[in-house]
Short mmCIF file of C-alpha atoms and ligand atoms in Angstrom, two decimals:
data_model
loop_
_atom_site.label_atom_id
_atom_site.label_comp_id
_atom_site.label_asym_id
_atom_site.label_seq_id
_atom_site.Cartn_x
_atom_site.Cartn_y
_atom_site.Cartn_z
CA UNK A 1 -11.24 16.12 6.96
CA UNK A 2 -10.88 12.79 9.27
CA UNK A 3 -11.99 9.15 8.82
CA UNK A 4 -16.19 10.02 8.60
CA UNK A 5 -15.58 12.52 5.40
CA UNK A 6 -12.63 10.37 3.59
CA UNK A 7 -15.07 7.06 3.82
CA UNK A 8 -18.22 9.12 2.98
CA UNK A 9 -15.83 10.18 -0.36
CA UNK A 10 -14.77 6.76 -1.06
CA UNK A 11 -17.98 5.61 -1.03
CA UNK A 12 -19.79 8.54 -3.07
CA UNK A 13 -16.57 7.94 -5.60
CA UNK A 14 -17.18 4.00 -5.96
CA UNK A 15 -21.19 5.08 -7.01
CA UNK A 16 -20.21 8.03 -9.26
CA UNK A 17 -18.29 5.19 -11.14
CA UNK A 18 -21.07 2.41 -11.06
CA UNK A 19 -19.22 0.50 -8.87
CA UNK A 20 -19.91 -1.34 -5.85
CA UNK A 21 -20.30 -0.17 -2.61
CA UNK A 22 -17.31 -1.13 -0.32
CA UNK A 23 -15.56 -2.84 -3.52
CA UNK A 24 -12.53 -0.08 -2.54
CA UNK A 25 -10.71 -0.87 0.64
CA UNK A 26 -9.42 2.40 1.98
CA UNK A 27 -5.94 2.28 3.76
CA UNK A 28 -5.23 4.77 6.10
CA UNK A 29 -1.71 5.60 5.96
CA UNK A 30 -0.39 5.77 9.58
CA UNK A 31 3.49 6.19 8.91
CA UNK A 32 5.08 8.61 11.48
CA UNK A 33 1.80 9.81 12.97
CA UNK A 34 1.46 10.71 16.64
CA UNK A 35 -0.30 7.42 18.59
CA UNK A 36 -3.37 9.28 19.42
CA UNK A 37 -4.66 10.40 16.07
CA UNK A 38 -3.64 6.46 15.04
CA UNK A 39 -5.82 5.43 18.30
CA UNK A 40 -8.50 7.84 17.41
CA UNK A 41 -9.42 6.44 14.11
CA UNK A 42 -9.00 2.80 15.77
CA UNK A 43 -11.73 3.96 17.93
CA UNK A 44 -13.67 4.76 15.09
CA UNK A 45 -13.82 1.03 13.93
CA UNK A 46 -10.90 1.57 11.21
CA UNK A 47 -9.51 -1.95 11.23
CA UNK A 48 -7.00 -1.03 7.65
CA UNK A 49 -3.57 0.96 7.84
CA UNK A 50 -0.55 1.20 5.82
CA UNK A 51 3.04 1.63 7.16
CA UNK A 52 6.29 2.52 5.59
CA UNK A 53 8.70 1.42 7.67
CA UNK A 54 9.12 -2.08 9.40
CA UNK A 55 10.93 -0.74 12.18
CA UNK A 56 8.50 1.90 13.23
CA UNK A 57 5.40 -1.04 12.23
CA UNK A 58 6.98 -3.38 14.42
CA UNK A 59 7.38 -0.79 17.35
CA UNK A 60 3.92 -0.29 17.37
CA UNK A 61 1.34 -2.53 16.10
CA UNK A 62 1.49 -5.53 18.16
CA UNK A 63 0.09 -3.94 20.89
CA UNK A 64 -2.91 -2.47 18.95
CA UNK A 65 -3.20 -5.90 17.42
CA UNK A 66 -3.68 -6.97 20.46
CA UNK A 67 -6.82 -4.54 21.72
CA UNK A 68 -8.14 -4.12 18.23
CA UNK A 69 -9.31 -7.34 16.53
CA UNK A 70 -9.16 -7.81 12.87
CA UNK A 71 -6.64 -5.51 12.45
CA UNK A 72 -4.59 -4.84 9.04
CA UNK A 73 -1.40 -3.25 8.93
CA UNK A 74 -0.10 -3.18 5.14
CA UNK A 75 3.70 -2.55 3.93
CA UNK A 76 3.59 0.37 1.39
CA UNK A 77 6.82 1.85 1.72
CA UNK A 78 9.82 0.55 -0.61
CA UNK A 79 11.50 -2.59 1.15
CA UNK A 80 15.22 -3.47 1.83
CA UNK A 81 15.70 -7.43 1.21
CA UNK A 82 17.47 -7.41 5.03
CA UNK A 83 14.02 -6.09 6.31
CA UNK A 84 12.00 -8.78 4.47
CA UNK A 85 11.60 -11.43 7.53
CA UNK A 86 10.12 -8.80 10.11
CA UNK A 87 8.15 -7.63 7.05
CA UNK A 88 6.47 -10.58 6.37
CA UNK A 89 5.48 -11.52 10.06
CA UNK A 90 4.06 -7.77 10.49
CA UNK A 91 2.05 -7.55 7.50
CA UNK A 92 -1.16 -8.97 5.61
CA UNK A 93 0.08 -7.85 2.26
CA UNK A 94 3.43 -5.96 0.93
CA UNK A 95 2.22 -3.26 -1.98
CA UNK A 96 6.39 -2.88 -2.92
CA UNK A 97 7.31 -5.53 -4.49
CA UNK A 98 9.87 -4.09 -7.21
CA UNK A 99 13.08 -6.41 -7.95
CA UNK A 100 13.80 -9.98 -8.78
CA UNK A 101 16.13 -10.24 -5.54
CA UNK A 102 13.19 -9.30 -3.02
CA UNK A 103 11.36 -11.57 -5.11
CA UNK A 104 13.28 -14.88 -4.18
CA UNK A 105 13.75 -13.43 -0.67
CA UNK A 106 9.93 -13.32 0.01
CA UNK A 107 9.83 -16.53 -1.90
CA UNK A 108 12.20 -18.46 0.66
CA UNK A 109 10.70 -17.09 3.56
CA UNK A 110 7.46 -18.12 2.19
CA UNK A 111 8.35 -21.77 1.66
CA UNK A 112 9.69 -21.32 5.18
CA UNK A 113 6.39 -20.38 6.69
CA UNK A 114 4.37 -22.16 4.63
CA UNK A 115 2.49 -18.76 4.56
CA UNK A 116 3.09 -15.02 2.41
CA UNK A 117 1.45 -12.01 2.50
CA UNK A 118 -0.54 -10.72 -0.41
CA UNK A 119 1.72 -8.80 -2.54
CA UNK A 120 1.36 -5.88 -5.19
CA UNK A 121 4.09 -5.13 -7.64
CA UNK A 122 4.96 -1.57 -7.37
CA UNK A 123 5.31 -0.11 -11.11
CA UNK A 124 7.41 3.25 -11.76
CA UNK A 125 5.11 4.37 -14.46
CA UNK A 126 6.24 8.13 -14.69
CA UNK A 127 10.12 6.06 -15.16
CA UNK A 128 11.50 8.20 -12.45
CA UNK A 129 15.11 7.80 -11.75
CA UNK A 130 14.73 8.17 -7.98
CA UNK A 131 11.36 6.32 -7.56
CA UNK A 132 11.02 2.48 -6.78
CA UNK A 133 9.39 -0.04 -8.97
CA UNK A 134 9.14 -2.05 -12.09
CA UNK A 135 9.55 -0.58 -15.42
CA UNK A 136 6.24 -1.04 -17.48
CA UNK A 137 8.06 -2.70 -19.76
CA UNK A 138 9.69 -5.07 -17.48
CA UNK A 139 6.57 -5.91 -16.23
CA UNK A 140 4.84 -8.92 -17.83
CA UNK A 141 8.07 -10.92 -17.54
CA UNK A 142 8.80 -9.64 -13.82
CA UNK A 143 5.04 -10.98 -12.98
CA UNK A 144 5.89 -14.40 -14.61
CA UNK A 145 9.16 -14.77 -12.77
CA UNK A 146 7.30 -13.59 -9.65
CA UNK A 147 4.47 -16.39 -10.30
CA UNK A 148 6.79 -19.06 -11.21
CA UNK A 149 8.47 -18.88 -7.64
CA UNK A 150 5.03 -19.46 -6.48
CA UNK A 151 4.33 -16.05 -5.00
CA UNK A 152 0.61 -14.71 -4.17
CA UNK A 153 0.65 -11.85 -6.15
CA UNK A 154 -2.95 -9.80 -6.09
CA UNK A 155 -2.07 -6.71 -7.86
CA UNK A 156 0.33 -3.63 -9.64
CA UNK A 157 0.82 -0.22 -6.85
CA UNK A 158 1.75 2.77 -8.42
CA UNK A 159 3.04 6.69 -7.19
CA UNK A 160 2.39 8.47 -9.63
CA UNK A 161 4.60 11.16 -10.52
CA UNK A 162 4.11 14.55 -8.03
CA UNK A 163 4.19 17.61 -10.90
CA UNK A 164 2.00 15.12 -12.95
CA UNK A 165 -1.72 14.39 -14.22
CA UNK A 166 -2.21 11.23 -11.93
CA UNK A 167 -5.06 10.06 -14.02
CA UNK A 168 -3.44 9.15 -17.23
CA UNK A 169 -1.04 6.95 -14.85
CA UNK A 170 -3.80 5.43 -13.15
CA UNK A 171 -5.23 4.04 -16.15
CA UNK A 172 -2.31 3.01 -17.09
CA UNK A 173 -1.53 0.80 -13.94
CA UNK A 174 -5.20 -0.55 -14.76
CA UNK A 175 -4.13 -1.91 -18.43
CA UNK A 176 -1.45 -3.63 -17.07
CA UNK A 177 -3.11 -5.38 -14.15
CA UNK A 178 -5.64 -6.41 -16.73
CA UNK A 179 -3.17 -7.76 -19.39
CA UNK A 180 -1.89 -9.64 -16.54
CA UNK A 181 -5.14 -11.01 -14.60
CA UNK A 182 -4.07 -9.08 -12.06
CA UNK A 183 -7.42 -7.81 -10.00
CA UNK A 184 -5.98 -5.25 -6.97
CA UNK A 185 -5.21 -2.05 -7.85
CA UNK A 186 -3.35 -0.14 -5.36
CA UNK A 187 -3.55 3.48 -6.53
CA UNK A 188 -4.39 6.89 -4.94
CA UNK A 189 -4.01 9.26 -2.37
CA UNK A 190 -4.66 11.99 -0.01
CA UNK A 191 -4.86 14.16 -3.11
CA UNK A 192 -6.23 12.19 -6.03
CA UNK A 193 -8.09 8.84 -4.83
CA UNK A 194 -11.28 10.02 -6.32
CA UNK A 195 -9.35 9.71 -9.69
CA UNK A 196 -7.74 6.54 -9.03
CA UNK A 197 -11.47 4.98 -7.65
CA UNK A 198 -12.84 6.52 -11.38
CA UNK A 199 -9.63 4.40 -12.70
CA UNK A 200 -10.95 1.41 -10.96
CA UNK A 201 -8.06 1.60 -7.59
CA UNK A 202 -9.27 -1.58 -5.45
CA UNK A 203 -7.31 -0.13 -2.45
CA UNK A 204 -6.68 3.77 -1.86
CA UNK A 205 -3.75 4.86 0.76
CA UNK A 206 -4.78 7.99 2.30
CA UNK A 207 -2.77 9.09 5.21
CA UNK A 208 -2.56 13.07 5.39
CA UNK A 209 -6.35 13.26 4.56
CA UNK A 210 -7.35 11.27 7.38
CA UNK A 211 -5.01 12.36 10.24
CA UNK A 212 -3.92 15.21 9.51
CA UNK A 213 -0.19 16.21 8.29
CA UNK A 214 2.54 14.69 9.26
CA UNK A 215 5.55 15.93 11.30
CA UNK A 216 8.67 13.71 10.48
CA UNK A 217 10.82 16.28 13.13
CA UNK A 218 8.85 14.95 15.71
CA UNK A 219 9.84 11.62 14.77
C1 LIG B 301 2.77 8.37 2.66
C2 LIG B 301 2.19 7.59 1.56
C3 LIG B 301 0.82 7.67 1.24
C4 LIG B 301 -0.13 8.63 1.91
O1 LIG B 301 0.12 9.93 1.46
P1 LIG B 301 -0.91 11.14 1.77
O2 LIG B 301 -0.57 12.15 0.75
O3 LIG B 301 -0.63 11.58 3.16
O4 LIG B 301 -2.27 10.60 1.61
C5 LIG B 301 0.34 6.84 0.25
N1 LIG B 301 1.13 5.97 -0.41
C6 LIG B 301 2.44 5.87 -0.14
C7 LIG B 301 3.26 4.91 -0.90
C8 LIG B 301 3.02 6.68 0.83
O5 LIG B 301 4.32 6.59 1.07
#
């Protein structure tokens, strides 16, 4: 595995379901990875990565900011309101958008800035207790509260549940970006972003796949 094979997939995944070539962004998911495998697939040209956790994004990306042009870091791990100023000066878009009080706090610091990232509401569509996100059927009203602050939303993100059939949750996510005019679709991972790119995912975070597995002792 590494960057060459995951993009090589991505790409042979967007043809096998008629769709454009480079229409999927891939995100390679960076959290808690050791700075040389990070630097490595910087190297490579990789100019995408996800984080989880402002504190650990802000520790580290300005610097390769800095050396590596037209680099995007994006938010994908859940979000505490308190966190939500650092967030939104670290990050092109937020994929964890999941409560009404986040909500008006990104909305405030928007008006603030004059500026937001691009956000994705994060849907819990396996309704696990213990998982972030939306309800699907709180959805359609939390997207017109969302819009009515004002608030650049781009898409629905979605974990799907781990002991589950991700596809059926995938399409899912895709019905209710649709009923919603909502185009991004942030689904899939190191295990099942073929699936989500057959679901018609518009961004894929793959960390594992790419770099190898993680080691959260080492943190
Ligand atoms: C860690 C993480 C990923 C990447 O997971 P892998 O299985 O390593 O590909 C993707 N999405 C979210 C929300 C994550 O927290």
């Amino acid at each position: 595995m590494g960057l060459a094979e995951i993009e090589a997939r991505v790409r042979a995944a967007e043809a096998a379901a008629g769709r454009a070539t480079g229409s999927v962004k891939l995100i390679a998911v960076s959290k808690v990875q050791p700075a040389e495998r990070v630097e490595a697939v910087l190297r490579e040209g990789h100019r995408l990565f996800g984080e989880n956790y402002v504190q650990e994004a802000a520790g580290k990306w300005p610097a390769w900011r800095a050396e590596f042009p037209g680099t995007e870091v994006h938010m994908i791990g859940p979000l505490q309101t308190n966190k939500a100023k650092l967030a939104v000066e670290l990050f092109e878009a937020i994929h964890t958008l999941d409560r009404p009080s986040l909500a008006k706090k990104l909305a405030g610091l928007a008006q603030a800035r004059g500026a937001s990232p691009d956000l994705f509401v994060q849907v819990n569509t396996g309704r696990e207790p213990q998982k972030a996100g939306v309800l699907p059927e709180d959805l359609d009203a939390f997207v017109g509260e969302a819009r009515a602050m004002d608030l650049p939303l781009v898409g629905l993100m979605c974990i799907p549940p781990e002991d589950e059939d991700a596809a059926p949750h995938f399409t899912a996510l895709a019905g209710m970006a649709a009923r919603n005019g909502l185009q991004g679709l942030s689904m899939g991972m190191s295990s099942d972003f073929e699936a989500a790119i057959a679901a018609g995912a518009t961004h894929v975070r793959v960390g594992s796949a790419i770099f190898g597995a993680r080691d959260y002792a080492a943190r």
